[in-house]
CSV table of C-alpha atoms in Angstrom, one decimal:
chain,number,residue,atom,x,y,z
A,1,UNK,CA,-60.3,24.2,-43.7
A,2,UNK,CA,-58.2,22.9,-40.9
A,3,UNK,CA,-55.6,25.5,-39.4
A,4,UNK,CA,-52.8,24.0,-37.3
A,5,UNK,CA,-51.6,26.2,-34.3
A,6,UNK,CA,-48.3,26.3,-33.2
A,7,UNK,CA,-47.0,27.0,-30.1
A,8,UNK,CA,-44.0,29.3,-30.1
A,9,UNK,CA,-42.9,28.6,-26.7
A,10,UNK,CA,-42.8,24.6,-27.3
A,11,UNK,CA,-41.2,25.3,-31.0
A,12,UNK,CA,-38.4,27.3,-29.1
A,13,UNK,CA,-37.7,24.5,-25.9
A,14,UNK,CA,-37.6,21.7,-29.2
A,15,UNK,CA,-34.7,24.1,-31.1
A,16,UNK,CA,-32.9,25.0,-28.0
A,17,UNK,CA,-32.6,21.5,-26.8
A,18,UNK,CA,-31.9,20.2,-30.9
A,19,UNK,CA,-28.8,22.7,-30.8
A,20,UNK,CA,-26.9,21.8,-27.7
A,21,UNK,CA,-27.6,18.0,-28.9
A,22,UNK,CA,-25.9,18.9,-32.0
A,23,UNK,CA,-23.0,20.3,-30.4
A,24,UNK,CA,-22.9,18.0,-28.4
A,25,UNK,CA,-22.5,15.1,-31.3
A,26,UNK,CA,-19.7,17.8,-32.9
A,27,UNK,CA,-17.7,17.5,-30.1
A,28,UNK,CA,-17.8,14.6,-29.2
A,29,UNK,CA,-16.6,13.2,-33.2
A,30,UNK,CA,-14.6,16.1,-33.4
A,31,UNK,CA,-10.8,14.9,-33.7
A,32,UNK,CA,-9.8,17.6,-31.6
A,33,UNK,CA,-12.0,18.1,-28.7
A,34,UNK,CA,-11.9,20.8,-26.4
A,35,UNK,CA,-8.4,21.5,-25.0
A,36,UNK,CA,-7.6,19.7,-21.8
A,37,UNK,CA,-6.1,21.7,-18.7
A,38,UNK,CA,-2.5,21.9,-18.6
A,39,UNK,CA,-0.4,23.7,-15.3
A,40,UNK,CA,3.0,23.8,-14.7
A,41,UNK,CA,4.4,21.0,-13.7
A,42,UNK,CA,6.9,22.7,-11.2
A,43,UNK,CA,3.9,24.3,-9.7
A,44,UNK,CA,2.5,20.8,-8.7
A,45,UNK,CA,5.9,19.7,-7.5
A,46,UNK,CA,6.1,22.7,-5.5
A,47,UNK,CA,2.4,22.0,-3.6
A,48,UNK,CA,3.2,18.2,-3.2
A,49,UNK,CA,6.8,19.1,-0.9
A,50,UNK,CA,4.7,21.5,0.7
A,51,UNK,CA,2.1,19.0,1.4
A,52,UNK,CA,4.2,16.3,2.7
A,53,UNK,CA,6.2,19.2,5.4
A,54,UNK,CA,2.8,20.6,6.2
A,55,UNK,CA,1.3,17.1,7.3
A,56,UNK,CA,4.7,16.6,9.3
A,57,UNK,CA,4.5,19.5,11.0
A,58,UNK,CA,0.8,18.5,12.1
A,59,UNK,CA,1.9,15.3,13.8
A,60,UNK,CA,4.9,16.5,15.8
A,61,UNK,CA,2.2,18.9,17.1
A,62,UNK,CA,-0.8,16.3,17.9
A,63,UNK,CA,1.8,14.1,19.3
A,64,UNK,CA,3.2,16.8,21.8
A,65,UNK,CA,-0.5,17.9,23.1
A,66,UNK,CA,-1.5,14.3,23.4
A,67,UNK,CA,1.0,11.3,24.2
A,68,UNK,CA,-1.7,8.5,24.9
A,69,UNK,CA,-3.1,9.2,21.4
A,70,UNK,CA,-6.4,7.5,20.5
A,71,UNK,CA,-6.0,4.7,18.0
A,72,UNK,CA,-8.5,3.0,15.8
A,73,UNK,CA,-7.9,-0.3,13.7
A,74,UNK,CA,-9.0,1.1,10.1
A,75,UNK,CA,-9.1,-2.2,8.3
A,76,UNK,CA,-6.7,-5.3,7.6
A,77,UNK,CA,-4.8,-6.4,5.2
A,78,UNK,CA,-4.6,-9.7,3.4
A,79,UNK,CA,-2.3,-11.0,5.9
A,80,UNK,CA,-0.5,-9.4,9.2
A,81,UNK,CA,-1.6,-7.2,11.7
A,82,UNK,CA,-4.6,-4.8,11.3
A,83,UNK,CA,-4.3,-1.3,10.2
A,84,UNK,CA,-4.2,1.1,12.6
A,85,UNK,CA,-5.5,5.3,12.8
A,86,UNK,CA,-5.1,8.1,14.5
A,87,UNK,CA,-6.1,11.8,14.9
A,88,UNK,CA,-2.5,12.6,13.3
A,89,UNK,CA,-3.4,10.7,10.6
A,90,UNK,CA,-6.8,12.7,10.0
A,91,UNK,CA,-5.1,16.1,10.6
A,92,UNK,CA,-2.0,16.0,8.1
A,93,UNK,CA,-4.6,14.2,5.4
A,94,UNK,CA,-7.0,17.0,6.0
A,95,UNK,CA,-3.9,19.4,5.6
A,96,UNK,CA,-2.6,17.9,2.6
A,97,UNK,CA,-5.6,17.4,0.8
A,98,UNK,CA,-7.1,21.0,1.3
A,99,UNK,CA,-3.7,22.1,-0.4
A,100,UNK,CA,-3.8,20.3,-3.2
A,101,UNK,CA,-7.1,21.0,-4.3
A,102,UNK,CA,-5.7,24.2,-5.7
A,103,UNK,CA,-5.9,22.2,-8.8
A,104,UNK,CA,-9.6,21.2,-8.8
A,105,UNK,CA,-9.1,18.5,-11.6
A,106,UNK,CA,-5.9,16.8,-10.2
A,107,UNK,CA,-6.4,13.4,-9.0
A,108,UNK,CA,-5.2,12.6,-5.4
A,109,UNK,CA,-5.1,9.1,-4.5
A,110,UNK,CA,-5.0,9.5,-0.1
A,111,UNK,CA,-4.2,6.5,2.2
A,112,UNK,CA,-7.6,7.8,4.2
A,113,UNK,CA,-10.6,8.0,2.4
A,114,UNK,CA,-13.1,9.6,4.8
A,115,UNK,CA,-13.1,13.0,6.2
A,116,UNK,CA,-14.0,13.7,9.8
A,117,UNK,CA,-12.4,16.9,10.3
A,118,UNK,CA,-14.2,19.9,9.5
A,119,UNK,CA,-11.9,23.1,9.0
A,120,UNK,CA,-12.6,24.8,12.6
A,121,UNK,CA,-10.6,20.6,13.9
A,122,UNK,CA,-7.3,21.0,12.1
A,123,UNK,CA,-7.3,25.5,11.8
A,124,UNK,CA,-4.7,25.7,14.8
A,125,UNK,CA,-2.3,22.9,13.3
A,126,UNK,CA,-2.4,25.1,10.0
A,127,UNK,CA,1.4,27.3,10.0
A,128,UNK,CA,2.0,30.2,8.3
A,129,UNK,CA,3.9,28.7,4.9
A,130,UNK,CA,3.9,31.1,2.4
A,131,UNK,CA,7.9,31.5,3.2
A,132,UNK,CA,8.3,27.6,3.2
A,133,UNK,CA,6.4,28.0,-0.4
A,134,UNK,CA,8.8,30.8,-1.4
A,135,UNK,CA,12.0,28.6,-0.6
A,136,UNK,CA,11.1,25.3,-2.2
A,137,UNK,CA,9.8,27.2,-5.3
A,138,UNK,CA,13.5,28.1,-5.4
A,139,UNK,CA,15.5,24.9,-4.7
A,140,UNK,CA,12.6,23.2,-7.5
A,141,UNK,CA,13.8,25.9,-9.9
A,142,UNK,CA,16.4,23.2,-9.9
A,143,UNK,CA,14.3,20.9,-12.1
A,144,UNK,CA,13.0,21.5,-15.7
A,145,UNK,CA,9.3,22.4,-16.1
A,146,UNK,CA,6.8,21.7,-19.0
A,147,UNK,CA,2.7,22.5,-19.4
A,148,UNK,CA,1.3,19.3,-18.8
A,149,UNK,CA,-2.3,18.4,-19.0
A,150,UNK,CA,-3.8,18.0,-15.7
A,151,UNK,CA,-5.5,14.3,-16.7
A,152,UNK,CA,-2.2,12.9,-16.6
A,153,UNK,CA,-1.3,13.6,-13.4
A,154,UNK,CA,-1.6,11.4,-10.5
A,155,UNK,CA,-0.3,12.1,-6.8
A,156,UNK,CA,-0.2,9.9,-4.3
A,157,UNK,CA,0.3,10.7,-0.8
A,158,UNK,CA,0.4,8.5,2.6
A,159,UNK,CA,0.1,11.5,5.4
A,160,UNK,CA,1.5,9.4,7.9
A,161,UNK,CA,3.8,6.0,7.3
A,162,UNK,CA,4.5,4.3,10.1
A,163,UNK,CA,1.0,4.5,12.1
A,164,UNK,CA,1.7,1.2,14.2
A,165,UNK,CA,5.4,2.8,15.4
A,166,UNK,CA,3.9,6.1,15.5
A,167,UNK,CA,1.6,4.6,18.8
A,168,UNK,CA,4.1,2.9,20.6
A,169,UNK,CA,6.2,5.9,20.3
A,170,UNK,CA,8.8,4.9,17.6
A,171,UNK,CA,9.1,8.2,16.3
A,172,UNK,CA,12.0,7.6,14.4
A,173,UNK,CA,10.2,5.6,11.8
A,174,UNK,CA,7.4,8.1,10.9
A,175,UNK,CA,7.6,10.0,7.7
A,176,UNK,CA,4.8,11.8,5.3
A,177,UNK,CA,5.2,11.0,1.6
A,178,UNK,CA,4.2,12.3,-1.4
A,179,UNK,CA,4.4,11.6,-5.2
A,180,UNK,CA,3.6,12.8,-8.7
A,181,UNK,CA,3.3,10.0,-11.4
A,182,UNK,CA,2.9,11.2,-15.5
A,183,UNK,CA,0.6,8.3,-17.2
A,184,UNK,CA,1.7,6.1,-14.4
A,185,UNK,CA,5.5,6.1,-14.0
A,186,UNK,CA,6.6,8.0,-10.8
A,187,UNK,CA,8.8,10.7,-11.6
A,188,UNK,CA,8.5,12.9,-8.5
A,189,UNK,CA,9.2,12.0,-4.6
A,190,UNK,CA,8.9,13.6,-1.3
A,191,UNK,CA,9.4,12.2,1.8
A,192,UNK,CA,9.6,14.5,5.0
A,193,UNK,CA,10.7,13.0,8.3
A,194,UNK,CA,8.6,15.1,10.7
A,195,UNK,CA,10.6,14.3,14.3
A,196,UNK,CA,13.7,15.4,12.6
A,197,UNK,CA,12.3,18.1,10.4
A,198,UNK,CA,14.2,17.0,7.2
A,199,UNK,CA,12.8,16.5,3.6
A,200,UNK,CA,14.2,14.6,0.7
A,201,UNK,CA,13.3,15.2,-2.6
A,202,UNK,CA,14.1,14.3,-5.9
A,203,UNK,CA,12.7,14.0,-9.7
A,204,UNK,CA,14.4,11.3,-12.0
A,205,UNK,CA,16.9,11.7,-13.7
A,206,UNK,CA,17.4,15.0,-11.8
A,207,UNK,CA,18.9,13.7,-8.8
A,208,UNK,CA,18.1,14.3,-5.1
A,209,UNK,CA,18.3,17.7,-2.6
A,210,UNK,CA,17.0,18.5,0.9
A,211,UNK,CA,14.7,21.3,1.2
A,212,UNK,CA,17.2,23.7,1.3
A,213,UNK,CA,17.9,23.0,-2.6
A,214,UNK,CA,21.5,21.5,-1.8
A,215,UNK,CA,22.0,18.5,-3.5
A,216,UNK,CA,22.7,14.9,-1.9
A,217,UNK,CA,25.3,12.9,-2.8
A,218,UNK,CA,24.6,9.0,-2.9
A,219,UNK,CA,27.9,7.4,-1.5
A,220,UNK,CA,29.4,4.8,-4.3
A,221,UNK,CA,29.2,1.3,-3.1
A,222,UNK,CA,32.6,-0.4,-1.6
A,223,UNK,CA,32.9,-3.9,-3.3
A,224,UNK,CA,35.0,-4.9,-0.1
A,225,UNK,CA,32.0,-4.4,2.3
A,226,UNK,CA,31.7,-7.5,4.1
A,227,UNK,CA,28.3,-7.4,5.7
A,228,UNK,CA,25.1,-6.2,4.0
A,229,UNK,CA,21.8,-5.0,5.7
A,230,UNK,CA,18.5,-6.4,4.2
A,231,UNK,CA,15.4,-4.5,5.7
A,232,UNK,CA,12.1,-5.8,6.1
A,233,UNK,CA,8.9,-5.2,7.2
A,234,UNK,CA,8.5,-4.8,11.6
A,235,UNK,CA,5.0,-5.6,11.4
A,236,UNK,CA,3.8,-7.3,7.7
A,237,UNK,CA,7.2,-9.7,7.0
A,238,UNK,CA,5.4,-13.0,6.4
A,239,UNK,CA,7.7,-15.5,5.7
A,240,UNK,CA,10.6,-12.9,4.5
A,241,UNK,CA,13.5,-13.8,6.6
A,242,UNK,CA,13.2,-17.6,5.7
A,243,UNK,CA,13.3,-16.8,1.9
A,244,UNK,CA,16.4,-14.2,2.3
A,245,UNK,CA,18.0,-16.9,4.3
A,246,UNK,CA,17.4,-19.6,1.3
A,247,UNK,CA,18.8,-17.2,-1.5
A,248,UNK,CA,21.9,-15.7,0.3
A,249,UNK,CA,22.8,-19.1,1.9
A,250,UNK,CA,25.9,-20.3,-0.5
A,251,UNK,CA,26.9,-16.4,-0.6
A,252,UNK,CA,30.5,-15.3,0.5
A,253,UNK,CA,29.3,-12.0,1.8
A,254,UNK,CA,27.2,-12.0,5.3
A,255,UNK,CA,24.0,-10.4,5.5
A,256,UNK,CA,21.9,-8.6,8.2
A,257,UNK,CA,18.2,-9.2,8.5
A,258,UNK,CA,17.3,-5.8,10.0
A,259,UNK,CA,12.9,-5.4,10.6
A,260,UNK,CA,12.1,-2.0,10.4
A,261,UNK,CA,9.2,0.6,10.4
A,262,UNK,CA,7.8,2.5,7.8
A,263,UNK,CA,8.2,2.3,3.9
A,264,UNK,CA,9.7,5.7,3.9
A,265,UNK,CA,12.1,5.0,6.4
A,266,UNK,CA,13.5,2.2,5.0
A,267,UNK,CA,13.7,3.7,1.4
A,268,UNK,CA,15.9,7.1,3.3
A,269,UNK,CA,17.8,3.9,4.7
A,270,UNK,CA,18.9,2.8,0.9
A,271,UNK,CA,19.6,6.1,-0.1
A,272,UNK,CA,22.1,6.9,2.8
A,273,UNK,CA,23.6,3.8,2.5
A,274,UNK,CA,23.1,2.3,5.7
A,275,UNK,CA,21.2,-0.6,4.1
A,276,UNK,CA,21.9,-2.3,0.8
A,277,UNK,CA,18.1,-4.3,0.0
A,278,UNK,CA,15.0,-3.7,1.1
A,279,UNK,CA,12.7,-6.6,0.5
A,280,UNK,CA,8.7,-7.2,0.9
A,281,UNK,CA,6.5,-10.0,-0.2
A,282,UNK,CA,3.3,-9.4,1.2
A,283,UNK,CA,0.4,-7.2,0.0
A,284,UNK,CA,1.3,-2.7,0.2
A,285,UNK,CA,-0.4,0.2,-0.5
A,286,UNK,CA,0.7,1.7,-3.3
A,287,UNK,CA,1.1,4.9,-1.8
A,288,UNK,CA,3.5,3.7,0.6
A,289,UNK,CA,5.5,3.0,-2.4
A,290,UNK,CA,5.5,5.7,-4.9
A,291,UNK,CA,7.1,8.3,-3.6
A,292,UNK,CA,10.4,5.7,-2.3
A,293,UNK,CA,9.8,4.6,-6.0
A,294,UNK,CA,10.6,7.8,-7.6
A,295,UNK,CA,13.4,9.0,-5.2
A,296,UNK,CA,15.1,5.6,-5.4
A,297,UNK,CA,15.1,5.8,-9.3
A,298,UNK,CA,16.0,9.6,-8.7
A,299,UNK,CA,19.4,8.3,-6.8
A,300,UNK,CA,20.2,5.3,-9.4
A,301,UNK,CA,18.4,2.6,-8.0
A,302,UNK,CA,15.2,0.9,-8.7
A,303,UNK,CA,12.2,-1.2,-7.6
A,304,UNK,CA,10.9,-4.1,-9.3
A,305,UNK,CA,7.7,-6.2,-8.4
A,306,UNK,CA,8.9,-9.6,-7.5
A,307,UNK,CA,6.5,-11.1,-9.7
A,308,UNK,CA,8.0,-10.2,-12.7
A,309,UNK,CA,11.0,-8.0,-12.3
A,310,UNK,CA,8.9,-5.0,-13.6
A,311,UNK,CA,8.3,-1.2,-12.4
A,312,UNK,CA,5.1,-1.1,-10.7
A,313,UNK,CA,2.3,1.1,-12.6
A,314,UNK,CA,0.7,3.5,-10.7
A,315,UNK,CA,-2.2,4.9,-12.6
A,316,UNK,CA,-5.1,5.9,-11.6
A,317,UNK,CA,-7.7,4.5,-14.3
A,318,UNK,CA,-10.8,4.5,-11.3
A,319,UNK,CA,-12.9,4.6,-15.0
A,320,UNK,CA,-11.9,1.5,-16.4
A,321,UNK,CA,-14.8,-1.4,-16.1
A,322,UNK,CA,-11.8,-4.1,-15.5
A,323,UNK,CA,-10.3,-2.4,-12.6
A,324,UNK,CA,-11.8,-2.0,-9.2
A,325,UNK,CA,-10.3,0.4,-6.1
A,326,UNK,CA,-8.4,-2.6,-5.0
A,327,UNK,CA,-6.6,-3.5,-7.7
A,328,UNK,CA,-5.2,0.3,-8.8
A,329,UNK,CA,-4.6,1.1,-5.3
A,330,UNK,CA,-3.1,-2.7,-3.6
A,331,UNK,CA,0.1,-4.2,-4.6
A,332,UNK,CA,0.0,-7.6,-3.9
A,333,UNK,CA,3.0,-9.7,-5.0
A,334,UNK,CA,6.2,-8.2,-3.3
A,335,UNK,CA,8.8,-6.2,-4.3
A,336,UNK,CA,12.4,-5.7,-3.9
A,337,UNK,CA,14.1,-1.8,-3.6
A,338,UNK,CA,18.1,-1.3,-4.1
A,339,UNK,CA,20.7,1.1,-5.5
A,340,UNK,CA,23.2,-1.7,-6.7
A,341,UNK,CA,22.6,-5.0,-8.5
A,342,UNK,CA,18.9,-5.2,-9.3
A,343,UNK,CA,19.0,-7.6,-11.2
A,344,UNK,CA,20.8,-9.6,-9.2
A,345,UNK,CA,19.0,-9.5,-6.7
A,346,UNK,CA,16.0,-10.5,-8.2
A,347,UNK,CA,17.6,-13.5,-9.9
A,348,UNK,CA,18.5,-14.9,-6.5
A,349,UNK,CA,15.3,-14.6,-5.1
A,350,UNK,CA,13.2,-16.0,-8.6
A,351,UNK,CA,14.9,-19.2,-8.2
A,352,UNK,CA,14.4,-19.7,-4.6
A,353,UNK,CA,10.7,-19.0,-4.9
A,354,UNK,CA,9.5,-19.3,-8.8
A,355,UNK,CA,5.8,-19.5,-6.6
A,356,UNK,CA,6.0,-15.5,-6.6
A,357,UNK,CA,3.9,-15.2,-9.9
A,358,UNK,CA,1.0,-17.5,-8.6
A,359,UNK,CA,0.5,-15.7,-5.2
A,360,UNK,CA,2.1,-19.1,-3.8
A,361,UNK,CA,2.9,-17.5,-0.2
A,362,UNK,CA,-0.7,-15.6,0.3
A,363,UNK,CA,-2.4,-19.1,-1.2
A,364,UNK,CA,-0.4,-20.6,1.7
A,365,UNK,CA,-1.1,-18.5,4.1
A,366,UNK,CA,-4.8,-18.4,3.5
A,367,UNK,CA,-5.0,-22.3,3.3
A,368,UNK,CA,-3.1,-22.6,6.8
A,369,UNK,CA,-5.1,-20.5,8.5
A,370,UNK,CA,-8.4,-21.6,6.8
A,371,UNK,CA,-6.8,-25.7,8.3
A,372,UNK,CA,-7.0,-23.9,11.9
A,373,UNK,CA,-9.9,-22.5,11.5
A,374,UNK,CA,-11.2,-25.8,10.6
A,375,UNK,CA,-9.4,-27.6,13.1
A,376,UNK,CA,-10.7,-25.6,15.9
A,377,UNK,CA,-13.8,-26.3,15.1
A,378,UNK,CA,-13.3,-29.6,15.0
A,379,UNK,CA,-12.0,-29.8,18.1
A,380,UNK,CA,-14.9,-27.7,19.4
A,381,UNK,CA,-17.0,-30.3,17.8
A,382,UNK,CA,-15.3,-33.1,19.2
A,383,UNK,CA,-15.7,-31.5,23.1
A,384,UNK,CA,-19.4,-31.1,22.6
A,385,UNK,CA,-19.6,-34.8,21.6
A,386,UNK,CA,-18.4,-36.1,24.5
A,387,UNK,CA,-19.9,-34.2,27.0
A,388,UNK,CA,-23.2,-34.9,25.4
A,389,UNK,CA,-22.0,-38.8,25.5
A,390,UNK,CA,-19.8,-40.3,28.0
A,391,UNK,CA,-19.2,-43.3,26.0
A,392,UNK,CA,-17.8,-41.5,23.2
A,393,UNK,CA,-14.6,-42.4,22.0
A,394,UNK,CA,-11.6,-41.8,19.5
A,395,UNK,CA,-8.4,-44.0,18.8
A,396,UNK,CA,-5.6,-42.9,21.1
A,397,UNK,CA,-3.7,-41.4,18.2
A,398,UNK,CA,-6.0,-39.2,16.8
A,399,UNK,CA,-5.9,-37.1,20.0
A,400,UNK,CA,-3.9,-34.1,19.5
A,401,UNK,CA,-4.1,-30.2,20.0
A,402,UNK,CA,-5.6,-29.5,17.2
A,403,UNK,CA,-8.3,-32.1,15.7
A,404,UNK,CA,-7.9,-31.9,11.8
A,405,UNK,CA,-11.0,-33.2,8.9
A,406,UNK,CA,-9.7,-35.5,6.1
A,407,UNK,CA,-10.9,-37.3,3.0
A,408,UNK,CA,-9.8,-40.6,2.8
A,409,UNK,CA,-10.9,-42.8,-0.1
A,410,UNK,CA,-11.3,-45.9,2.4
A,411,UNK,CA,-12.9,-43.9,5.4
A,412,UNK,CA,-11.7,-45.8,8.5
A,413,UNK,CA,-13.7,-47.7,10.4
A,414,UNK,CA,-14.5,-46.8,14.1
A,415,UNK,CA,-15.4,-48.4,16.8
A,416,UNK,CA,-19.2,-48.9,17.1
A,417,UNK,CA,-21.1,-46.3,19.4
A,418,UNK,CA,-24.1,-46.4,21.4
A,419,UNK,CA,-26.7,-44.8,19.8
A,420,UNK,CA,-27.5,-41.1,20.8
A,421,UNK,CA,-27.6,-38.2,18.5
A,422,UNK,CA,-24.3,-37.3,18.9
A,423,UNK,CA,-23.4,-40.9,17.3
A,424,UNK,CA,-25.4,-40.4,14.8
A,425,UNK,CA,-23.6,-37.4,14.0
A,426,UNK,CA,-20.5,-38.9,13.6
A,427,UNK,CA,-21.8,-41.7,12.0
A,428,UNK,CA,-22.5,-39.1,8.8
A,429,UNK,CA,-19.4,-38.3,8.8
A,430,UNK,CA,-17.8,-41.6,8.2
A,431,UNK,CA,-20.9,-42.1,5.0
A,432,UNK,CA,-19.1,-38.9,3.6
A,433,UNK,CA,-15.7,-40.2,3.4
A,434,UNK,CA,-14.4,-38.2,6.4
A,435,UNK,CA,-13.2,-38.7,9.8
A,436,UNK,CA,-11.7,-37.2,12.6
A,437,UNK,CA,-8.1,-36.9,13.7
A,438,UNK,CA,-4.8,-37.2,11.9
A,439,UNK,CA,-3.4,-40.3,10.0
């Protein structure tokens, strides 16, 4: 007779690990799942203007200790200068970001990604703001509040807009942003202007105040205003000015094309009514966008993406397969910002350029630049050929600064060349149906 032995401790691992996969399954096919996180949303609101002051307060201080600050070019954009960094910009993101994480599960979506500053760096540009706390906890008591689960949250902040002013001194331009989107619609801004110590806030539909709580009034429009101010970008405007130029040509009112720094800046601009457009057709952050995005909606305006005359999503689906860092965090086909005539606007600048939706002005961009490229190299080419033979030559008219490659269906036929390797070189050219120089 056979006796089968079982062992107790194996029989108790096997049921252990048999339970927690059946709860697992009931959770995960229950219809109600366990219950998400939910704060107050004037709690959040309250941390983000704190944030945004906190990071300003940062930079007037690096910037007093050290006026030849140390600047690094970050990365570059799709067109326009490279991005630049600096400590400031390390210190009021370290600042902003160690606040925030009061809520462990709220996603922060940061202009700078990596962290080089270790507590002990940025402790001395940390202030005292429990009293700051206090009084914008009472000038937000202003807004409604609501539980809100935590997942649908998304706060963007840019601790420092403006970097490239910021280093040649243009403190005027800098401001720190902040701003809370709900399932991807901004509905909260912040943006403090460090060198003047003011904030603006606002929450749509709620209207805008300082951080003293007192409201601000947007002046109405005057219809007999007989010069506008369009601002652009002072360092990313692309081919802006031309296009503004084209749509406002047959119009009775003048306009001013004004460059300035800094996303923020421009957007306080609108909202004190010392510009009427602000207008961008190259590739942005995002985060130098939300947060002017929810204060211009807060005073009555609006932005809409030039490519479609939409609101701009700002989500923050880093889990979906389709999506990659780029694409949530980049806005890449221009957008106008106003408080008066949207629409308007938009139509005037549609029929001008109807290329908007097909990335017609980055396409052009890229295939100009990728022509000089190949031009110099040409010409590069064409240097090395003739030093290496003297008797190398080129009609007269194909001589030019810049030496261009074209396909021809009937390749023209050169003169005939001694042979050398260079020759020979050229001579496989002409077999593939190019040649050298401009027709």
């Amino acid at each position: 007779m056979t006796f089968i032995r079982i062992n107790l401790r194996n029989t108790l691992f096997f049921l252990i690990a048999s339970s927690f996969i059946y709860l697992a399954f009931l959770i995960w096919t229950a219809k109600d799942r366990i219950p998400e996180f939910e704060v107050q949303l004037r709690d959040v609101l309250s941390y983000v203007v704190l944030a945004a002051e906190m990071g300003g307060h940062a930079i007037v201080r690096t910037f007093a200790e050290n006026r030849k600050l140390r600047v690094v070019e970050k990365s570059q954009m799709d067109v326009g200068r490279p991005e630049l960094l600096t400590k400031a910009d390390l210190i009021s993101n370290h600042l902003m970001l160690s606040l925030l994480r009061r809520f462990p599960l709220l996603k922060v979506i940061s202009e700078e990604k990596s962290e080089f500053l270790s507590e002990k760096d940025v402790e001395q540009y940390r202030a005292d703001n429990y009293e700051l706390w206090l009084g914008l906890r009472e000038a937000l008591s202003k807004f409604p509040s609501w539980r809100i689960p935590l997942a649908r949250i998304t706060v963007w902040i840019d601790p420092l807009d403006a970097t490239q002013e910021f280093t040649e001194g243009l403190t005027q331009y800098v401001t720190v942003m902040a701003c809370v989107a709900i399932d991807g619609k901004p509905i909260f801004g912040a943006i403090h202007s460090p060198f003047l110590n003011e904030t603006v806030f606002g929450m749509v539909d709620h209207g805008l105040f300082d951080s003293n709580g007192l409201p601000i009034s947007v002046p109405s429009d005057r219809e007999d205003k007989l010069q506008k101010t369009i601002l652009i970008s002072r360092s990313h405007a692309g081919t802006v000015s031309d296009l503004i130029k084209r749509a406002f040509v047959n119009d009775s009112t003048s306009y001013v094309i004004e460059p300035a720094g800094g996303a923020g800046y421009k957007t306080l601009r609108l909202i004190r009514q010392s510009a009427d457009l602000y207008i961008h057709t190259m590739a942005i952050k995002k985060w130098d966008l939300c947060a002017g995005d929810a204060l211009i909606r807060s005073a009555g305006g609006v932005l809409l993406a030039l490519d479609n005359g939409l609101p701009i999503d700002y989500s923050a689906k880093t889990a979906a397969a389709t999506k990659t860092s780029d694409q949530i965090e980049v806005h890449k086909n221009g957008f106008l910002m106003t408080l008066r005539s949207p629409f308007s606007f938009y139509q005037r600048f549609k029929k001008v350029c109807l290329f908007f939706s097909d990335g017609y002005l980055l396409a052009e961009f890229r295939l100009n630049l990728a022509r000089a490229r190949l031009a110099s190299k040409a010409e590069a080419l064409l240097v090395r050929l003739v030093r290496q033979s003297p008797t190398f030559c080129l009609p007269k008219k194909s001589w030019s600064p810049l030496f261009g490659l074209k396909h021809r269906k009937s390749p023209k036929i050169l003169p005939t060349l001694p042979s050398s390797p260079s020759n020979m070189l050229h001579q496989n050219a002409r077999e593939r149906g190019m040649t050298f120089g401009r027709e």
